PDB file of C-alpha atoms in Angstrom:
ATOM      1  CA  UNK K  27       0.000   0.000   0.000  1.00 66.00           C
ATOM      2  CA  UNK K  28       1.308   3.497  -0.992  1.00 61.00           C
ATOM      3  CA  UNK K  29       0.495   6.367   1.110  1.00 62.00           C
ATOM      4  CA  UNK K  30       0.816  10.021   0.506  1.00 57.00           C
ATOM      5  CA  UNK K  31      -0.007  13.083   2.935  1.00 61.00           C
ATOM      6  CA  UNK K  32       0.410  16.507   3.000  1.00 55.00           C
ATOM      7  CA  UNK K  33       0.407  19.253   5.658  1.00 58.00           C
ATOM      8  CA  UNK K  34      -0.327  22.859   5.144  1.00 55.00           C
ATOM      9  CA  UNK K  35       1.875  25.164   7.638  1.00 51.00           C
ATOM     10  CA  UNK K  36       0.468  26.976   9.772  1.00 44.00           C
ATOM     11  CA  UNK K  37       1.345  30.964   9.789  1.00 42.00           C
ATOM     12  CA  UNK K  38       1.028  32.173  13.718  1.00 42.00           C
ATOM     13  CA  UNK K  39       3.116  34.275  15.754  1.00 43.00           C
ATOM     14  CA  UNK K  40       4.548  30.473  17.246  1.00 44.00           C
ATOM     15  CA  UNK K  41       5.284  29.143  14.321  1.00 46.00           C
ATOM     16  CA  UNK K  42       9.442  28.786  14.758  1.00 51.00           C
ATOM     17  CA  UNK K  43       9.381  27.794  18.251  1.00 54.00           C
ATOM     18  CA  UNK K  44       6.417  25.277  17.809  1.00 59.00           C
ATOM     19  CA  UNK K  45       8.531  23.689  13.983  1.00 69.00           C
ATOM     20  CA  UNK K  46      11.517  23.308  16.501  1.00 74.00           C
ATOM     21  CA  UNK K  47       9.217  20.812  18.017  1.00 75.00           C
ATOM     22  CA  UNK K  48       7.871  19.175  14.844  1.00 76.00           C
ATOM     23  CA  UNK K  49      11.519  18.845  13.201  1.00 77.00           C
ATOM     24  CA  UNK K  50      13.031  17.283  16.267  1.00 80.00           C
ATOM     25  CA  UNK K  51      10.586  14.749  16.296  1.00 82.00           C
ATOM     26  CA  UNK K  52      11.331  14.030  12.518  1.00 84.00           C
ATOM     27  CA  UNK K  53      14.024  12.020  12.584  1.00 88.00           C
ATOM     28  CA  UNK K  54      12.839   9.705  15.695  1.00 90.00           C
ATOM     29  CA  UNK K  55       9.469   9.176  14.088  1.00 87.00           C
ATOM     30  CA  UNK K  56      11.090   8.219  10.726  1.00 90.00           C
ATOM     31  CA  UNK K  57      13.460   6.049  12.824  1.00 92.00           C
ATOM     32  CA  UNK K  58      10.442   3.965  14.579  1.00 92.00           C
ATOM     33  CA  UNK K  59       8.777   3.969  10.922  1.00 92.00           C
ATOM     34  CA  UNK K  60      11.666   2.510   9.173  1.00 95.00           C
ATOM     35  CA  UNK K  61      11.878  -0.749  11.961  1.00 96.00           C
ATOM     36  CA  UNK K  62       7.982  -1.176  12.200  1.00 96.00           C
ATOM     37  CA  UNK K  63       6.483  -4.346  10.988  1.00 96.00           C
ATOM     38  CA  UNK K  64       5.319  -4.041   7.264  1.00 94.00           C
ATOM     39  CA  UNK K  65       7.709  -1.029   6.711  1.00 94.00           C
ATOM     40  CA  UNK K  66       8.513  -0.672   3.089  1.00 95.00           C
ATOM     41  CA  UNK K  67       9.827   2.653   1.534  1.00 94.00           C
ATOM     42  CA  UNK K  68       9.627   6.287   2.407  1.00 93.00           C
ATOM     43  CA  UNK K  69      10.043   9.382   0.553  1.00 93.00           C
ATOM     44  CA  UNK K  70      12.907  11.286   1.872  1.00 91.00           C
ATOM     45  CA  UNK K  71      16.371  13.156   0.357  1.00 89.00           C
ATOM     46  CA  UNK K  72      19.450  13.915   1.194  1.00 90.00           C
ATOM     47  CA  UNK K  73      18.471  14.867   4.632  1.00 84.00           C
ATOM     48  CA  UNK K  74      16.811  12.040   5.984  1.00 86.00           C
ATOM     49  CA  UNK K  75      13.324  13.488   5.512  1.00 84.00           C
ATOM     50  CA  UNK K  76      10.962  14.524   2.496  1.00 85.00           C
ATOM     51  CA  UNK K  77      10.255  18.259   3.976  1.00 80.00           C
ATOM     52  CA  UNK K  78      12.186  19.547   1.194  1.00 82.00           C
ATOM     53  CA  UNK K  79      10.422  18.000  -1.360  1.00 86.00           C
ATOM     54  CA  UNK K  80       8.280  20.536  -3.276  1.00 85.00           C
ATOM     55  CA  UNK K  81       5.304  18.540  -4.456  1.00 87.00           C
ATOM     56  CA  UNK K  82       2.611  20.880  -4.384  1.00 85.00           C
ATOM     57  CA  UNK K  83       4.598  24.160  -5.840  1.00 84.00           C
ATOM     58  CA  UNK K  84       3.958  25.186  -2.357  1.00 81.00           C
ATOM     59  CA  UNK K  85       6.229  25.928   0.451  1.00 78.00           C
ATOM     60  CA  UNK K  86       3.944  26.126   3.028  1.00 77.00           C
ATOM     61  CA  UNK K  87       2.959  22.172   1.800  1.00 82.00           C
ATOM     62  CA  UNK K  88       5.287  19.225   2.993  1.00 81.00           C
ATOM     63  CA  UNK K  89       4.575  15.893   1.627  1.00 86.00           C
ATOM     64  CA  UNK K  90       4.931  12.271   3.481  1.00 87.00           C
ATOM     65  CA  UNK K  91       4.714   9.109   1.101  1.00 92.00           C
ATOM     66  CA  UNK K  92       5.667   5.461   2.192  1.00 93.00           C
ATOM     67  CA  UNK K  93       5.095   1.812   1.151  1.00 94.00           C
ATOM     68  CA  UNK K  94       3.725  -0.609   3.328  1.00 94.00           C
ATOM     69  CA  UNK K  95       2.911  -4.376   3.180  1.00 94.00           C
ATOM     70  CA  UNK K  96      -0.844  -3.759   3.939  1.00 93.00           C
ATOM     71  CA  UNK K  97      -3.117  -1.319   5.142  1.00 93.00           C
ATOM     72  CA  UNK K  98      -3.290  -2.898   8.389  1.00 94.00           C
ATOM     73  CA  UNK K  99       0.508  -2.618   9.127  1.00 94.00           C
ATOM     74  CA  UNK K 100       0.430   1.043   8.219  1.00 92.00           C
ATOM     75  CA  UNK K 101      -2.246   1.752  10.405  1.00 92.00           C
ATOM     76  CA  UNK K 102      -0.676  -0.055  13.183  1.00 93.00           C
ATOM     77  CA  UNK K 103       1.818   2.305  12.737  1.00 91.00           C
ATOM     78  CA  UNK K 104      -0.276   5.021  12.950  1.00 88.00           C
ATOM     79  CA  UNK K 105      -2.199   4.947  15.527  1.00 89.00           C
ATOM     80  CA  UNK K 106      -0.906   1.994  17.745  1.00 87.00           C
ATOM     81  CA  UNK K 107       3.045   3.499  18.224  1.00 83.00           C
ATOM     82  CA  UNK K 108       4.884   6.416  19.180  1.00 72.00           C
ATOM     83  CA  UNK K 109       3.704   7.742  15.950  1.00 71.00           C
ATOM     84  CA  UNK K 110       0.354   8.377  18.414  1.00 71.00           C
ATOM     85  CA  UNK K 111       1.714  11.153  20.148  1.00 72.00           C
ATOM     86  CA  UNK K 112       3.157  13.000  17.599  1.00 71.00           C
ATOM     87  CA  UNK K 113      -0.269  12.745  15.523  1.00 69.00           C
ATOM     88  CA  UNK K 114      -1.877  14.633  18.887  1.00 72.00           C
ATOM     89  CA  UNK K 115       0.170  17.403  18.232  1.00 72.00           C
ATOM     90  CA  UNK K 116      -0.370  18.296  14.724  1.00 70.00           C
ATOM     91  CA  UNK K 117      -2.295  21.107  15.724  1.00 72.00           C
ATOM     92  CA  UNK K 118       0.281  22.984  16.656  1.00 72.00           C
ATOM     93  CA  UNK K 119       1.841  22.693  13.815  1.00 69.00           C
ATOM     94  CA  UNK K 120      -0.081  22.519  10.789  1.00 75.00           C
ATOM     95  CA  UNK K 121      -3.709  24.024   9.657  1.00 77.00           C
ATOM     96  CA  UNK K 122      -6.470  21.935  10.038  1.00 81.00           C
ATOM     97  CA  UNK K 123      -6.934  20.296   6.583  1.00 80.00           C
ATOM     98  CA  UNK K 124     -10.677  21.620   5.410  1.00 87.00           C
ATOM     99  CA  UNK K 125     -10.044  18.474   2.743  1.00 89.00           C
ATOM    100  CA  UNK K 126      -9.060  14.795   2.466  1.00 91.00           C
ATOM    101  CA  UNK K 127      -4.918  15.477   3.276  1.00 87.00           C
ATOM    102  CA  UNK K 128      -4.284  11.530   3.253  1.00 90.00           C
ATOM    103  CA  UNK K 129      -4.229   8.846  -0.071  1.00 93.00           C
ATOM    104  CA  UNK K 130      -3.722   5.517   0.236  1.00 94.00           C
ATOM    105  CA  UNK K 131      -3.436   3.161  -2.964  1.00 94.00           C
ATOM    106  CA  UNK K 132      -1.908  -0.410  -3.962  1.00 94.00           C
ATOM    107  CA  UNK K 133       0.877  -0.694  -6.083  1.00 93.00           C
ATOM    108  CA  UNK K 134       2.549  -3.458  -7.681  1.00 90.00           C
ATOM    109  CA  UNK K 135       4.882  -5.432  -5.536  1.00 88.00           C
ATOM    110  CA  UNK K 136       8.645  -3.941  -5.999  1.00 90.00           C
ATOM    111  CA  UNK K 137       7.604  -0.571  -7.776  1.00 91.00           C
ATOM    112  CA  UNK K 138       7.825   2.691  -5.588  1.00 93.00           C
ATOM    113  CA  UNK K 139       5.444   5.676  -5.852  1.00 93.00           C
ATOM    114  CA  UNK K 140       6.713   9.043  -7.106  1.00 92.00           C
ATOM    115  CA  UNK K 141       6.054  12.580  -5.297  1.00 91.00           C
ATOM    116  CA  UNK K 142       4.055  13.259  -8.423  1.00 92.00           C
ATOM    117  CA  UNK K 143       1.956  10.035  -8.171  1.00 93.00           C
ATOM    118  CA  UNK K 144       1.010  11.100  -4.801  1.00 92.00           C
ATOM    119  CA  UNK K 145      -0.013  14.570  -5.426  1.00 91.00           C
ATOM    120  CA  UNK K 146      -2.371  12.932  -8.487  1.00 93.00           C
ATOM    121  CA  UNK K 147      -3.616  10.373  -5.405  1.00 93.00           C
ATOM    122  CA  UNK K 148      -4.411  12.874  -3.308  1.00 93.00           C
ATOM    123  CA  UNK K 149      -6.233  15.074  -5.681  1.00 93.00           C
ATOM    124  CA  UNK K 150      -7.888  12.663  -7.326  1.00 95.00           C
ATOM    125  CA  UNK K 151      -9.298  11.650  -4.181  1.00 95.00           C
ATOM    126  CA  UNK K 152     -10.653  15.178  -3.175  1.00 94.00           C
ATOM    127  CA  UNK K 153     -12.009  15.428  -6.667  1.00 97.00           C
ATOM    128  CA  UNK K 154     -14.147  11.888  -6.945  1.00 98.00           C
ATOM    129  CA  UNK K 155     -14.301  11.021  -3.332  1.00 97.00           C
ATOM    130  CA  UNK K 156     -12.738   6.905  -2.174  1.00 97.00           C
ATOM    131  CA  UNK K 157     -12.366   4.444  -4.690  1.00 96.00           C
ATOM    132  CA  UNK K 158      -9.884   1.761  -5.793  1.00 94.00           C
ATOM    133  CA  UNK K 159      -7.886   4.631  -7.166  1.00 95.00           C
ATOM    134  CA  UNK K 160      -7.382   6.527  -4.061  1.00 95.00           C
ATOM    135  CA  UNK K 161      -8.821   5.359  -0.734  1.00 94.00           C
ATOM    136  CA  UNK K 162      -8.522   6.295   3.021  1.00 93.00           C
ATOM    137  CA  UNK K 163      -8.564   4.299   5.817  1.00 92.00           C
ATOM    138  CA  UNK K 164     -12.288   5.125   6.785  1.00 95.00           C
ATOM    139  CA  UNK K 165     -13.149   3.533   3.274  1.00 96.00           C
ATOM    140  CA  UNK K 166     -10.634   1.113   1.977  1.00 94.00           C
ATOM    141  CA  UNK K 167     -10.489  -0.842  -1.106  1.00 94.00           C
ATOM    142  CA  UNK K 168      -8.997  -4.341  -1.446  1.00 91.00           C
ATOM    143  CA  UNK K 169      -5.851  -4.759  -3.679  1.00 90.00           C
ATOM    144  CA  UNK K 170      -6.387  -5.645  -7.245  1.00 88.00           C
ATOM    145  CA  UNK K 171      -6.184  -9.681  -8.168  1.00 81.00           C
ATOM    146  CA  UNK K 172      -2.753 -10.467  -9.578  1.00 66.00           C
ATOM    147  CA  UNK K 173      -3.347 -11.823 -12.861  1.00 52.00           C
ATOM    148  CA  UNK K 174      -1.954 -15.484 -13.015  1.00 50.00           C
TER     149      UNK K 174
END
Protein backbone atom coordinates (compact mmCIF):
# COMPACT_ATOMS: atom_id res chain seq x y z
CA UNK A 1 0.00 0.00 0.00
CA UNK A 2 1.31 3.50 -0.99
CA UNK A 3 0.50 6.37 1.11
CA UNK A 4 0.82 10.02 0.51
CA UNK A 5 -0.01 13.08 2.94
CA UNK A 6 0.41 16.51 3.00
CA UNK A 7 0.41 19.25 5.66
CA UNK A 8 -0.33 22.86 5.14
CA UNK A 9 1.87 25.16 7.64
CA UNK A 10 0.47 26.98 9.77
CA UNK A 11 1.35 30.96 9.79
CA UNK A 12 1.03 32.17 13.72
CA UNK A 13 3.12 34.28 15.75
CA UNK A 14 4.55 30.47 17.25
CA UNK A 15 5.28 29.14 14.32
CA UNK A 16 9.44 28.79 14.76
CA UNK A 17 9.38 27.79 18.25
CA UNK A 18 6.42 25.28 17.81
CA UNK A 19 8.53 23.69 13.98
CA UNK A 20 11.52 23.31 16.50
CA UNK A 21 9.22 20.81 18.02
CA UNK A 22 7.87 19.18 14.84
CA UNK A 23 11.52 18.85 13.20
CA UNK A 24 13.03 17.28 16.27
CA UNK A 25 10.59 14.75 16.30
CA UNK A 26 11.33 14.03 12.52
CA UNK A 27 14.02 12.02 12.58
CA UNK A 28 12.84 9.70 15.70
CA UNK A 29 9.47 9.18 14.09
CA UNK A 30 11.09 8.22 10.73
CA UNK A 31 13.46 6.05 12.82
CA UNK A 32 10.44 3.96 14.58
CA UNK A 33 8.78 3.97 10.92
CA UNK A 34 11.67 2.51 9.17
CA UNK A 35 11.88 -0.75 11.96
CA UNK A 36 7.98 -1.18 12.20
CA UNK A 37 6.48 -4.35 10.99
CA UNK A 38 5.32 -4.04 7.26
CA UNK A 39 7.71 -1.03 6.71
CA UNK A 40 8.51 -0.67 3.09
CA UNK A 41 9.83 2.65 1.53
CA UNK A 42 9.63 6.29 2.41
CA UNK A 43 10.04 9.38 0.55
CA UNK A 44 12.91 11.29 1.87
CA UNK A 45 16.37 13.16 0.36
CA UNK A 46 19.45 13.92 1.19
CA UNK A 47 18.47 14.87 4.63
CA UNK A 48 16.81 12.04 5.98
CA UNK A 49 13.32 13.49 5.51
CA UNK A 50 10.96 14.52 2.50
CA UNK A 51 10.25 18.26 3.98
CA UNK A 52 12.19 19.55 1.19
CA UNK A 53 10.42 18.00 -1.36
CA UNK A 54 8.28 20.54 -3.28
CA UNK A 55 5.30 18.54 -4.46
CA UNK A 56 2.61 20.88 -4.38
CA UNK A 57 4.60 24.16 -5.84
CA UNK A 58 3.96 25.19 -2.36
CA UNK A 59 6.23 25.93 0.45
CA UNK A 60 3.94 26.13 3.03
CA UNK A 61 2.96 22.17 1.80
CA UNK A 62 5.29 19.22 2.99
CA UNK A 63 4.58 15.89 1.63
CA UNK A 64 4.93 12.27 3.48
CA UNK A 65 4.71 9.11 1.10
CA UNK A 66 5.67 5.46 2.19
CA UNK A 67 5.10 1.81 1.15
CA UNK A 68 3.73 -0.61 3.33
CA UNK A 69 2.91 -4.38 3.18
CA UNK A 70 -0.84 -3.76 3.94
CA UNK A 71 -3.12 -1.32 5.14
CA UNK A 72 -3.29 -2.90 8.39
CA UNK A 73 0.51 -2.62 9.13
CA UNK A 74 0.43 1.04 8.22
CA UNK A 75 -2.25 1.75 10.41
CA UNK A 76 -0.68 -0.05 13.18
CA UNK A 77 1.82 2.31 12.74
CA UNK A 78 -0.28 5.02 12.95
CA UNK A 79 -2.20 4.95 15.53
CA UNK A 80 -0.91 1.99 17.75
CA UNK A 81 3.04 3.50 18.22
CA UNK A 82 4.88 6.42 19.18
CA UNK A 83 3.70 7.74 15.95
CA UNK A 84 0.35 8.38 18.41
CA UNK A 85 1.71 11.15 20.15
CA UNK A 86 3.16 13.00 17.60
CA UNK A 87 -0.27 12.75 15.52
CA UNK A 88 -1.88 14.63 18.89
CA UNK A 89 0.17 17.40 18.23
CA UNK A 90 -0.37 18.30 14.72
CA UNK A 91 -2.30 21.11 15.72
CA UNK A 92 0.28 22.98 16.66
CA UNK A 93 1.84 22.69 13.82
CA UNK A 94 -0.08 22.52 10.79
CA UNK A 95 -3.71 24.02 9.66
CA UNK A 96 -6.47 21.93 10.04
CA UNK A 97 -6.93 20.30 6.58
CA UNK A 98 -10.68 21.62 5.41
CA UNK A 99 -10.04 18.47 2.74
CA UNK A 100 -9.06 14.79 2.47
CA UNK A 101 -4.92 15.48 3.28
CA UNK A 102 -4.28 11.53 3.25
CA UNK A 103 -4.23 8.85 -0.07
CA UNK A 104 -3.72 5.52 0.24
CA UNK A 105 -3.44 3.16 -2.96
CA UNK A 106 -1.91 -0.41 -3.96
CA UNK A 107 0.88 -0.69 -6.08
CA UNK A 108 2.55 -3.46 -7.68
CA UNK A 109 4.88 -5.43 -5.54
CA UNK A 110 8.64 -3.94 -6.00
CA UNK A 111 7.60 -0.57 -7.78
CA UNK A 112 7.82 2.69 -5.59
CA UNK A 113 5.44 5.68 -5.85
CA UNK A 114 6.71 9.04 -7.11
CA UNK A 115 6.05 12.58 -5.30
CA UNK A 116 4.06 13.26 -8.42
CA UNK A 117 1.96 10.04 -8.17
CA UNK A 118 1.01 11.10 -4.80
CA UNK A 119 -0.01 14.57 -5.43
CA UNK A 120 -2.37 12.93 -8.49
CA UNK A 121 -3.62 10.37 -5.40
CA UNK A 122 -4.41 12.87 -3.31
CA UNK A 123 -6.23 15.07 -5.68
CA UNK A 124 -7.89 12.66 -7.33
CA UNK A 125 -9.30 11.65 -4.18
CA UNK A 126 -10.65 15.18 -3.17
CA UNK A 127 -12.01 15.43 -6.67
CA UNK A 128 -14.15 11.89 -6.94
CA UNK A 129 -14.30 11.02 -3.33
CA UNK A 130 -12.74 6.91 -2.17
CA UNK A 131 -12.37 4.44 -4.69
CA UNK A 132 -9.88 1.76 -5.79
CA UNK A 133 -7.89 4.63 -7.17
CA UNK A 134 -7.38 6.53 -4.06
CA UNK A 135 -8.82 5.36 -0.73
CA UNK A 136 -8.52 6.29 3.02
CA UNK A 137 -8.56 4.30 5.82
CA UNK A 138 -12.29 5.12 6.78
CA UNK A 139 -13.15 3.53 3.27
CA UNK A 140 -10.63 1.11 1.98
CA UNK A 141 -10.49 -0.84 -1.11
CA UNK A 142 -9.00 -4.34 -1.45
CA UNK A 143 -5.85 -4.76 -3.68
CA UNK A 144 -6.39 -5.64 -7.24
CA UNK A 145 -6.18 -9.68 -8.17
CA UNK A 146 -2.75 -10.47 -9.58
CA UNK A 147 -3.35 -11.82 -12.86
CA UNK A 148 -1.95 -15.48 -13.01
Amino acid sequence: TATTEIYTLSLHDTLPICMAAFVRALDPINALADGAPGFVWRLQDESGNATAIDAFDDPMVIVNMSVWVSVEALFAFVYQTGHTAIMRERKSWFEKPAQPHMALWWIPAGSLPSAQEGKERLLHLRAHGPSAFAFSFKQRFAPPAIAA
